[in-house]
Amino acid sequence: MVNLLSNQMLPLWKSIARQTFTKLESLADFLELNQDQRAQLVLSPSFPLKVPLRLAQKMAKGTLDDPIIRQFLPLQQEMKPHANFLADPVCDVRFQVQDKLLQKYAGRVLITCTGACAMHCRYCFRQNFAYAAKSGFSDEIAWIAQQADIHEVILSGGDPLSLDDALLSPLLQGLGTLCHIKKIRFHTRFPIGIPERIDVNFLALIKAIPQQVYFVIHCNHARELDADILERLRALQSIGCVLLNQAVLLKGVNDNVGALKELCEVLANHGILPYYLHQLDRIQGGEHFEVDVACGRLLIEQISRELPGYCVPKYVQEIAGEPNKTPLM
Ligand SMILES: *Cc1c(COP(=O)(O)O)cnc(C)c1O
Ligand code: SF4
């Protein structure tokens, strides 16, 4: 029986999250795929299908050749093993300082807040990460409190916006008491799938953070954006958050001048500065997404000729053991 009462208590974003495709057949029906196209897909991949309705509605019908479809539908190509494509290409495990803390770079520490995301991106480098099962962040906050040389805490995941406000709130409050922490940075793709997450309650939580807040959103193609998403992001800017974007260079998604230029331009038109363009991390099953570094460099050169400098992202690669993300230009 449907529990109407508890449904009414649910924040809007959570009931919207329930309209997420997790069954390949239903999504294939929705996208009007034919038998040939269905045969190119993996029915139950180890990293499960997860596509919020908003994103599915932006996918082209009757084709697999679409920049949004390519990011989220599991192709048979994922199943082809490749020696250089690994389960943990960026060696996250080596940098774990607490159950939910990674430290790779000076002055910053990253919290793997949760394993959950609004969507599952097929190229995700953290798709095999063994997220800590315990709830709460007291050990992590206690550890950070002891590290006077850390000035920024990055909330990542998974996606930190998957956490309920009730879990996020004590974490932010704990970090808020630490005077040596000057910046709180969210890494999130959630608003691209479920912008309703940025509701009045969430905005109140963010507004209460005593430190400067950054949001690094993750958007790979201009078609992922829409007026609702931009409006919610604007609400974050209006309370003083700085917004940046990171994208991954992906074959068949954004590996052409037109798509990359449009993405950077549309973001900058809304005050969201392109921060990084990441070379693909060589995740198992991700080979079909890889673009040559030489092509990536050419793309950056080409958009640099057409856009103001601040609209051009830094083209970088994550190489484990390096003191920073490695510039490729
Ligand atoms: C990418 C990353 C950061 C952030 O690096 P910036 O260059 O500051 O954006 C921090 N910690 C970890 C573990 C990372 O992977
Ligand atoms: S939203 Fe980010 S963490 Fe989640 S699956 Fe996509 S790339 Fe991975």
mmCIF file of C-alpha atoms and ligand atoms in Angstrom:
data_model
loop_
_atom_site.group_PDB
_atom_site.id
_atom_site.type_symbol
_atom_site.label_atom_id
_atom_site.label_comp_id
_atom_site.label_asym_id
_atom_site.label_seq_id
_atom_site.Cartn_x
_atom_site.Cartn_y
_atom_site.Cartn_z
ATOM 1 C CA MET A 1 0.000 0.000 0.000
ATOM 2 C CA VAL A 2 1.262 3.467 -0.833
ATOM 3 C CA ASN A 3 2.008 5.449 2.288
ATOM 4 C CA LEU A 4 0.588 8.848 1.412
ATOM 5 C CA LEU A 5 1.436 10.419 4.722
ATOM 6 C CA SER A 6 5.159 9.684 4.616
ATOM 7 C CA ASN A 7 5.193 10.753 0.977
ATOM 8 C CA GLN A 8 3.876 14.143 1.983
ATOM 9 C CA MET A 9 6.600 14.514 4.602
ATOM 10 C CA LEU A 10 9.265 13.895 1.988
ATOM 11 C CA PRO A 11 11.065 16.947 0.627
ATOM 12 C CA LEU A 12 10.200 17.548 -3.030
ATOM 13 C CA TRP A 13 13.693 16.601 -4.224
ATOM 14 C CA LYS A 14 13.358 13.186 -2.643
ATOM 15 C CA SER A 15 10.083 12.394 -4.317
ATOM 16 C CA ILE A 16 11.608 13.585 -7.606
ATOM 17 C CA ALA A 17 14.576 11.286 -6.967
ATOM 18 C CA ARG A 18 12.100 8.397 -6.965
ATOM 19 C CA GLN A 19 11.400 9.080 -10.648
ATOM 20 C CA THR A 20 14.873 7.856 -11.530
ATOM 21 C CA PHE A 21 15.400 5.145 -14.151
ATOM 22 C CA THR A 22 17.236 2.152 -12.705
ATOM 23 C CA LYS A 23 15.927 -0.520 -15.109
ATOM 24 C CA LEU A 24 17.463 -0.630 -18.541
ATOM 25 C CA GLU A 25 14.297 -1.951 -20.192
ATOM 26 C CA SER A 26 12.175 0.933 -18.944
ATOM 27 C CA LEU A 27 14.727 3.481 -20.086
ATOM 28 C CA ALA A 28 15.129 1.740 -23.448
ATOM 29 C CA ASP A 29 11.328 1.871 -23.869
ATOM 30 C CA PHE A 30 11.274 5.531 -22.864
ATOM 31 C CA LEU A 31 14.016 6.265 -25.419
ATOM 32 C CA GLU A 32 12.234 4.210 -28.106
ATOM 33 C CA LEU A 33 15.312 2.118 -28.818
ATOM 34 C CA ASN A 34 15.066 -0.662 -31.417
ATOM 35 C CA GLN A 35 16.284 -4.243 -31.001
ATOM 36 C CA ASP A 36 19.695 -3.528 -32.556
ATOM 37 C CA GLN A 37 20.286 -0.642 -30.197
ATOM 38 C CA ARG A 38 19.151 -2.649 -27.172
ATOM 39 C CA ALA A 39 21.589 -5.386 -28.129
ATOM 40 C CA GLN A 40 24.446 -2.913 -27.740
ATOM 41 C CA LEU A 41 23.581 -2.340 -24.075
ATOM 42 C CA VAL A 42 24.465 -4.248 -20.901
ATOM 43 C CA LEU A 43 21.324 -5.383 -19.113
ATOM 44 C CA SER A 44 22.683 -5.444 -15.558
ATOM 45 C CA PRO A 45 26.120 -3.899 -15.308
ATOM 46 C CA SER A 46 28.097 -4.118 -12.058
ATOM 47 C CA PHE A 47 27.854 -0.325 -11.760
ATOM 48 C CA PRO A 48 24.063 -0.110 -11.980
ATOM 49 C CA LEU A 49 22.105 2.118 -14.323
ATOM 50 C CA LYS A 50 20.872 5.314 -12.680
ATOM 51 C CA VAL A 51 19.349 8.163 -14.680
ATOM 52 C CA PRO A 52 17.086 10.844 -13.186
ATOM 53 C CA LEU A 53 13.991 11.630 -15.247
ATOM 54 C CA ARG A 54 15.192 15.179 -16.008
ATOM 55 C CA LEU A 55 18.288 13.827 -17.739
ATOM 56 C CA ALA A 56 16.368 11.094 -19.559
ATOM 57 C CA GLN A 57 14.067 13.768 -20.939
ATOM 58 C CA LYS A 58 17.067 15.489 -22.506
ATOM 59 C CA MET A 59 18.189 12.347 -24.327
ATOM 60 C CA ALA A 60 17.480 11.983 -28.046
ATOM 61 C CA LYS A 61 14.952 9.276 -28.985
ATOM 62 C CA GLY A 62 15.678 6.245 -31.129
ATOM 63 C CA THR A 63 19.464 6.529 -31.128
ATOM 64 C CA LEU A 64 22.480 5.781 -28.960
ATOM 65 C CA ASP A 65 24.496 8.475 -30.646
ATOM 66 C CA ASP A 66 23.714 11.296 -28.254
ATOM 67 C CA PRO A 67 26.063 13.121 -25.862
ATOM 68 C CA ILE A 68 23.825 12.585 -22.848
ATOM 69 C CA ILE A 69 22.947 8.969 -23.631
ATOM 70 C CA ARG A 70 26.623 8.089 -24.019
ATOM 71 C CA GLN A 71 27.391 9.263 -20.506
ATOM 72 C CA PHE A 72 24.751 7.175 -18.780
ATOM 73 C CA LEU A 73 23.798 4.083 -20.793
ATOM 74 C CA PRO A 74 25.995 1.006 -20.295
ATOM 75 C CA LEU A 75 27.362 -0.065 -23.680
ATOM 76 C CA GLN A 76 28.659 -3.572 -24.356
ATOM 77 C CA GLN A 77 32.050 -1.918 -24.933
ATOM 78 C CA GLU A 78 32.292 -1.595 -21.126
ATOM 79 C CA MET A 79 32.680 -5.350 -20.869
ATOM 80 C CA LYS A 80 35.823 -5.490 -22.990
ATOM 81 C CA PRO A 81 38.801 -5.843 -20.622
ATOM 82 C CA HIS A 82 41.793 -3.605 -21.275
ATOM 83 C CA ALA A 83 45.142 -3.930 -19.519
ATOM 84 C CA ASN A 84 45.628 -0.228 -18.787
ATOM 85 C CA PHE A 85 42.106 0.458 -17.579
ATOM 86 C CA LEU A 86 41.883 -0.279 -13.873
ATOM 87 C CA ALA A 87 39.426 -0.572 -10.987
ATOM 88 C CA ASP A 88 41.100 2.310 -9.089
ATOM 89 C CA PRO A 89 43.041 4.296 -11.709
ATOM 90 C CA VAL A 90 43.850 7.210 -9.387
ATOM 91 C CA CYS A 91 44.973 5.044 -6.418
ATOM 92 C CA ASP A 92 42.505 6.655 -4.016
ATOM 93 C CA VAL A 93 43.064 3.860 -1.481
ATOM 94 C CA ARG A 94 46.716 4.878 -1.040
ATOM 95 C CA PHE A 95 45.666 8.347 0.132
ATOM 96 C CA GLN A 96 43.038 7.370 2.684
ATOM 97 C CA VAL A 97 43.897 8.993 6.026
ATOM 98 C CA GLN A 98 40.579 8.153 7.709
ATOM 99 C CA ASP A 99 37.625 5.995 6.661
ATOM 100 C CA LYS A 100 36.093 8.895 4.749
ATOM 101 C CA LEU A 101 39.096 11.158 4.220
ATOM 102 C CA LEU A 102 41.512 11.352 1.304
ATOM 103 C CA GLN A 103 44.534 13.587 1.338
ATOM 104 C CA LYS A 104 46.508 13.927 -1.864
ATOM 105 C CA TYR A 105 47.396 17.596 -1.992
ATOM 106 C CA ALA A 106 48.845 20.173 0.366
ATOM 107 C CA GLY A 107 46.395 22.281 2.329
ATOM 108 C CA ARG A 108 43.306 20.381 1.215
ATOM 109 C CA VAL A 109 41.517 17.273 2.320
ATOM 110 C CA LEU A 110 38.630 15.483 0.646
ATOM 111 C CA ILE A 111 35.709 13.832 2.422
ATOM 112 C CA THR A 112 34.077 10.918 0.615
ATOM 113 C CA CYS A 113 30.740 11.852 2.163
ATOM 114 C CA THR A 114 28.643 9.059 0.699
ATOM 115 C CA GLY A 115 28.717 6.532 -2.107
ATOM 116 C CA ALA A 116 25.386 7.699 -3.439
ATOM 117 C CA CYS A 117 24.868 9.924 -6.463
ATOM 118 C CA ALA A 118 21.820 11.287 -8.256
ATOM 119 C CA MET A 119 23.040 9.546 -11.410
ATOM 120 C CA HIS A 120 25.626 7.004 -12.450
ATOM 121 C CA CYS A 121 28.132 8.235 -15.018
ATOM 122 C CA ARG A 122 29.654 5.336 -16.915
ATOM 123 C CA TYR A 123 33.153 6.888 -16.897
ATOM 124 C CA CYS A 124 33.195 7.496 -13.118
ATOM 125 C CA PHE A 125 36.668 6.813 -11.699
ATOM 126 C CA ARG A 126 35.244 6.164 -8.237
ATOM 127 C CA GLN A 127 32.658 3.586 -9.311
ATOM 128 C CA ASN A 128 34.488 0.755 -7.516
ATOM 129 C CA PHE A 129 35.425 2.720 -4.418
ATOM 130 C CA ALA A 130 34.677 0.913 -1.145
ATOM 131 C CA TYR A 131 32.788 3.640 0.676
ATOM 132 C CA ALA A 132 32.880 3.485 4.463
ATOM 133 C CA ALA A 133 29.734 1.966 5.912
ATOM 134 C CA LYS A 134 29.689 3.845 9.195
ATOM 135 C CA SER A 135 27.502 6.927 9.416
ATOM 136 C CA GLY A 136 28.528 10.320 10.744
ATOM 137 C CA PHE A 137 31.766 12.250 10.440
ATOM 138 C CA SER A 138 33.051 12.643 13.991
ATOM 139 C CA ASP A 139 36.373 10.825 13.341
ATOM 140 C CA GLU A 140 36.949 12.845 10.204
ATOM 141 C CA ILE A 141 36.198 16.167 11.900
ATOM 142 C CA ALA A 142 38.420 15.210 14.845
ATOM 143 C CA TRP A 143 41.272 14.378 12.438
ATOM 144 C CA ILE A 144 40.907 17.656 10.518
ATOM 145 C CA ALA A 145 40.807 19.572 13.799
ATOM 146 C CA GLN A 146 44.348 18.324 14.497
ATOM 147 C CA GLN A 147 45.747 19.393 11.107
ATOM 148 C CA ALA A 148 46.611 23.080 11.344
ATOM 149 C CA ASP A 149 48.045 23.128 7.817
ATOM 150 C CA ILE A 150 44.757 22.159 6.166
ATOM 151 C CA HIS A 151 42.718 25.156 5.061
ATOM 152 C CA GLU A 152 40.137 23.689 2.739
ATOM 153 C CA VAL A 153 37.725 20.794 3.057
ATOM 154 C CA ILE A 154 36.299 19.312 -0.126
ATOM 155 C CA LEU A 155 32.990 17.512 0.214
ATOM 156 C CA SER A 156 32.868 14.871 -2.469
ATOM 157 C CA GLY A 157 31.642 11.318 -2.742
ATOM 158 C CA GLY A 158 29.757 9.972 -4.452
ATOM 159 C CA ASP A 159 27.829 13.174 -4.273
ATOM 160 C CA PRO A 160 27.610 15.182 -1.030
ATOM 161 C CA LEU A 161 24.188 16.487 -2.045
ATOM 162 C CA SER A 162 22.835 12.926 -1.791
ATOM 163 C CA LEU A 163 23.114 13.316 1.968
ATOM 164 C CA ASP A 164 19.982 14.404 3.769
ATOM 165 C CA ASP A 165 20.104 17.845 5.343
ATOM 166 C CA ALA A 166 19.945 16.029 8.685
ATOM 167 C CA LEU A 167 23.330 14.379 7.945
ATOM 168 C CA LEU A 168 24.870 17.340 6.177
ATOM 169 C CA SER A 169 24.006 19.792 8.920
ATOM 170 C CA PRO A 170 26.149 18.309 11.744
ATOM 171 C CA LEU A 171 29.045 17.876 9.304
ATOM 172 C CA LEU A 172 28.908 21.523 8.257
ATOM 173 C CA GLN A 173 28.471 22.649 11.833
ATOM 174 C CA GLY A 174 31.491 20.608 12.916
ATOM 175 C CA LEU A 175 33.631 22.064 10.141
ATOM 176 C CA GLY A 176 32.287 25.518 10.946
ATOM 177 C CA THR A 177 33.928 25.431 14.368
ATOM 178 C CA LEU A 178 37.417 24.898 12.891
ATOM 179 C CA CYS A 179 39.171 28.268 12.576
ATOM 180 C CA HIS A 180 41.987 26.972 10.347
ATOM 181 C CA ILE A 181 39.479 25.860 7.711
ATOM 182 C CA LYS A 182 38.901 28.841 5.448
ATOM 183 C CA LYS A 183 37.057 27.250 2.540
ATOM 184 C CA ILE A 184 34.400 24.584 2.163
ATOM 185 C CA ARG A 185 34.143 23.160 -1.328
ATOM 186 C CA PHE A 186 31.349 20.982 -2.661
ATOM 187 C CA HIS A 187 32.024 18.749 -5.650
ATOM 188 C CA THR A 188 28.604 17.877 -7.001
ATOM 189 C CA ARG A 189 26.795 16.717 -10.107
ATOM 190 C CA PHE A 190 23.473 16.456 -8.265
ATOM 191 C CA PRO A 191 21.934 19.723 -9.586
ATOM 192 C CA ILE A 192 22.322 18.449 -13.161
ATOM 193 C CA GLY A 193 19.925 15.607 -12.382
ATOM 194 C CA ILE A 194 17.816 16.970 -9.529
ATOM 195 C CA PRO A 195 18.205 20.759 -9.171
ATOM 196 C CA GLU A 196 15.282 20.737 -6.713
ATOM 197 C CA ARG A 197 17.859 19.541 -4.157
ATOM 198 C CA ILE A 198 18.864 23.196 -3.806
ATOM 199 C CA ASP A 199 15.729 24.143 -1.885
ATOM 200 C CA VAL A 200 15.147 26.734 0.867
ATOM 201 C CA ASN A 201 16.296 24.352 3.590
ATOM 202 C CA PHE A 202 19.514 23.564 1.768
ATOM 203 C CA LEU A 203 20.167 27.231 1.056
ATOM 204 C CA ALA A 204 19.725 27.965 4.765
ATOM 205 C CA LEU A 205 22.303 25.290 5.622
ATOM 206 C CA ILE A 206 24.787 26.762 3.158
ATOM 207 C CA LYS A 207 24.154 30.307 4.279
ATOM 208 C CA ALA A 208 25.015 29.322 7.849
ATOM 209 C CA ILE A 209 28.520 28.128 6.897
ATOM 210 C CA PRO A 210 30.996 30.644 8.343
ATOM 211 C CA GLN A 211 33.676 29.920 5.709
ATOM 212 C CA GLN A 212 33.763 30.869 2.033
ATOM 213 C CA VAL A 213 31.837 28.235 0.092
ATOM 214 C CA TYR A 214 32.718 26.955 -3.359
ATOM 215 C CA PHE A 215 30.609 24.713 -5.536
ATOM 216 C CA VAL A 216 32.399 22.817 -8.269
ATOM 217 C CA ILE A 217 29.629 21.392 -10.385
ATOM 218 C CA HIS A 218 30.242 18.675 -12.943
ATOM 219 C CA CYS A 219 28.727 19.278 -16.352
ATOM 220 C CA ASN A 220 30.117 17.883 -19.588
ATOM 221 C CA HIS A 221 27.742 19.214 -22.218
ATOM 222 C CA ALA A 222 25.629 22.372 -22.506
ATOM 223 C CA ARG A 223 22.532 20.262 -23.151
ATOM 224 C CA GLU A 224 22.711 18.943 -19.592
ATOM 225 C CA LEU A 225 21.771 22.443 -18.401
ATOM 226 C CA ASP A 226 18.371 24.140 -18.427
ATOM 227 C CA ALA A 227 16.701 27.236 -16.991
ATOM 228 C CA ASP A 228 15.625 25.489 -13.754
ATOM 229 C CA ILE A 229 19.148 24.241 -13.065
ATOM 230 C CA LEU A 230 20.690 27.644 -13.771
ATOM 231 C CA GLU A 231 18.140 29.327 -11.528
ATOM 232 C CA ARG A 232 18.987 27.049 -8.581
ATOM 233 C CA LEU A 233 22.686 27.594 -9.149
ATOM 234 C CA ARG A 234 22.037 31.335 -9.241
ATOM 235 C CA ALA A 235 20.430 31.026 -5.810
ATOM 236 C CA LEU A 236 23.729 29.643 -4.492
ATOM 237 C CA GLN A 237 25.625 32.526 -6.057
ATOM 238 C CA SER A 238 23.202 35.009 -4.540
ATOM 239 C CA ILE A 239 24.151 33.853 -1.042
ATOM 240 C CA GLY A 240 27.852 34.301 -1.787
ATOM 241 C CA CYS A 241 28.970 30.909 -3.106
ATOM 242 C CA VAL A 242 31.563 30.830 -5.891
ATOM 243 C CA LEU A 243 30.609 28.461 -8.694
ATOM 244 C CA LEU A 244 33.043 26.574 -10.883
ATOM 245 C CA ASN A 245 32.637 23.667 -13.282
ATOM 246 C CA GLN A 246 34.689 20.602 -13.966
ATOM 247 C CA ALA A 247 34.189 18.485 -17.044
ATOM 248 C CA VAL A 248 35.714 15.258 -18.277
ATOM 249 C CA LEU A 249 36.855 15.114 -21.889
ATOM 250 C CA LEU A 250 34.749 12.275 -23.325
ATOM 251 C CA LYS A 251 34.684 10.777 -26.802
ATOM 252 C CA GLY A 252 31.328 11.263 -28.466
ATOM 253 C CA VAL A 253 30.236 13.728 -25.782
ATOM 254 C CA ASN A 254 32.326 16.881 -25.815
ATOM 255 C CA ASP A 255 35.383 16.087 -27.944
ATOM 256 C CA ASN A 256 34.651 18.737 -30.560
ATOM 257 C CA VAL A 257 35.256 22.474 -30.628
ATOM 258 C CA GLY A 258 31.558 23.345 -30.943
ATOM 259 C CA ALA A 259 30.418 21.362 -27.909
ATOM 260 C CA LEU A 260 33.331 22.366 -25.702
ATOM 261 C CA LYS A 261 33.113 26.032 -26.630
ATOM 262 C CA GLU A 262 29.365 26.128 -26.063
ATOM 263 C CA LEU A 263 29.715 24.458 -22.662
ATOM 264 C CA CYS A 264 32.331 26.944 -21.481
ATOM 265 C CA GLU A 265 30.423 29.903 -22.883
ATOM 266 C CA VAL A 266 27.029 28.993 -21.430
ATOM 267 C CA LEU A 267 28.566 28.336 -18.016
ATOM 268 C CA ALA A 268 30.494 31.613 -18.018
ATOM 269 C CA ASN A 269 27.385 33.478 -19.162
ATOM 270 C CA HIS A 270 25.882 32.379 -15.863
ATOM 271 C CA GLY A 271 28.876 33.224 -13.729
ATOM 272 C CA ILE A 272 30.082 29.623 -13.515
ATOM 273 C CA LEU A 273 33.740 29.542 -14.478
ATOM 274 C CA PRO A 274 35.166 26.509 -16.272
ATOM 275 C CA TYR A 275 37.761 25.221 -13.817
ATOM 276 C CA TYR A 276 39.086 21.883 -15.062
ATOM 277 C CA LEU A 277 38.800 19.787 -18.177
ATOM 278 C CA HIS A 278 39.955 16.371 -16.999
ATOM 279 C CA GLN A 279 41.670 13.831 -19.162
ATOM 280 C CA LEU A 280 39.720 10.606 -18.589
ATOM 281 C CA ASP A 281 40.949 8.523 -15.670
ATOM 282 C CA ARG A 282 41.557 5.044 -17.023
ATOM 283 C CA ILE A 283 38.730 3.299 -15.249
ATOM 284 C CA GLN A 284 37.943 -0.310 -16.109
ATOM 285 C CA GLY A 285 35.287 -0.318 -18.842
ATOM 286 C CA GLY A 286 35.944 3.280 -19.833
ATOM 287 C CA GLU A 287 38.225 2.806 -22.819
ATOM 288 C CA HIS A 288 35.613 3.856 -25.369
ATOM 289 C CA PHE A 289 35.480 7.301 -23.724
ATOM 290 C CA GLU A 290 39.167 8.071 -24.092
ATOM 291 C CA VAL A 291 40.296 10.989 -26.255
ATOM 292 C CA ASP A 292 43.992 11.343 -27.176
ATOM 293 C CA VAL A 293 45.826 13.970 -25.159
ATOM 294 C CA ALA A 294 47.017 15.439 -28.487
ATOM 295 C CA CYS A 295 43.371 15.944 -29.535
ATOM 296 C CA GLY A 296 42.542 17.436 -26.149
ATOM 297 C CA ARG A 297 45.382 19.934 -26.490
ATOM 298 C CA LEU A 298 44.207 20.908 -29.945
ATOM 299 C CA LEU A 299 40.678 21.464 -28.657
ATOM 300 C CA ILE A 300 41.929 23.724 -25.869
ATOM 301 C CA GLU A 301 44.085 25.661 -28.354
ATOM 302 C CA GLN A 302 41.098 26.139 -30.610
ATOM 303 C CA ILE A 303 38.686 27.336 -27.927
ATOM 304 C CA SER A 304 41.435 29.593 -26.510
ATOM 305 C CA ARG A 305 41.412 31.489 -29.789
ATOM 306 C CA GLU A 306 37.707 32.129 -29.542
ATOM 307 C CA LEU A 307 37.019 32.709 -25.852
ATOM 308 C CA PRO A 308 38.246 35.049 -23.113
ATOM 309 C CA GLY A 309 40.981 33.476 -21.035
ATOM 310 C CA TYR A 310 38.761 33.024 -17.996
ATOM 311 C CA CYS A 311 36.358 30.874 -20.037
ATOM 312 C CA VAL A 312 39.015 28.293 -20.878
ATOM 313 C CA PRO A 313 39.355 25.418 -18.376
ATOM 314 C CA LYS A 314 42.706 24.019 -17.283
ATOM 315 C CA TYR A 315 43.281 20.749 -19.105
ATOM 316 C CA VAL A 316 44.628 18.369 -16.465
ATOM 317 C CA GLN A 317 45.238 14.749 -15.678
ATOM 318 C CA GLU A 318 45.308 13.057 -12.312
ATOM 319 C CA ILE A 319 48.561 11.167 -11.889
ATOM 320 C CA ALA A 320 48.800 9.404 -8.532
ATOM 321 C CA GLY A 321 51.727 10.629 -6.451
ATOM 322 C CA GLU A 322 52.032 14.023 -8.173
ATOM 323 C CA PRO A 323 51.720 17.067 -5.873
ATOM 324 C CA ASN A 324 48.849 18.497 -7.913
ATOM 325 C CA LYS A 325 46.654 17.645 -10.885
ATOM 326 C CA THR A 326 49.076 17.573 -13.783
ATOM 327 C CA PRO A 327 48.615 20.315 -16.390
ATOM 328 C CA LEU A 328 48.522 18.946 -19.934
ATOM 329 C CA MET A 329 48.989 22.243 -21.752
HETATM 330 C C1 LIG B 1 41.124 16.518 -7.234
HETATM 331 C C2 LIG B 1 41.343 16.379 -5.808
HETATM 332 C C3 LIG B 1 41.438 17.518 -4.983
HETATM 333 C C4 LIG B 1 41.231 18.910 -5.505
HETATM 334 O O1 LIG B 1 42.267 19.369 -6.281
HETATM 335 P P1 LIG B 1 42.253 20.900 -6.731
HETATM 336 O O2 LIG B 1 43.374 20.991 -7.702
HETATM 337 O O3 LIG B 1 42.414 21.725 -5.517
HETATM 338 O O4 LIG B 1 40.918 21.149 -7.363
HETATM 339 C C5 LIG B 1 41.708 17.336 -3.646
HETATM 340 N N1 LIG B 1 41.843 16.115 -3.110
HETATM 341 C C6 LIG B 1 41.760 15.010 -3.860
HETATM 342 C C7 LIG B 1 41.929 13.680 -3.211
HETATM 343 C C8 LIG B 1 41.489 15.094 -5.240
HETATM 344 O O5 LIG B 1 41.385 13.984 -5.966
HETATM 345 S S1 SF4 B 2 28.091 11.973 -10.161
HETATM 346 FE FE1 SF4 B 2 30.329 12.007 -9.940
HETATM 347 S S2 SF4 B 2 30.784 10.474 -8.354
HETATM 348 FE FE2 SF4 B 2 28.673 10.117 -9.073
HETATM 349 S S3 SF4 B 2 28.834 8.582 -10.706
HETATM 350 FE FE3 SF4 B 2 28.914 10.600 -11.698
HETATM 351 S S4 SF4 B 2 31.098 11.073 -11.833
HETATM 352 FE FE4 SF4 B 2 30.882 9.423 -10.326
#
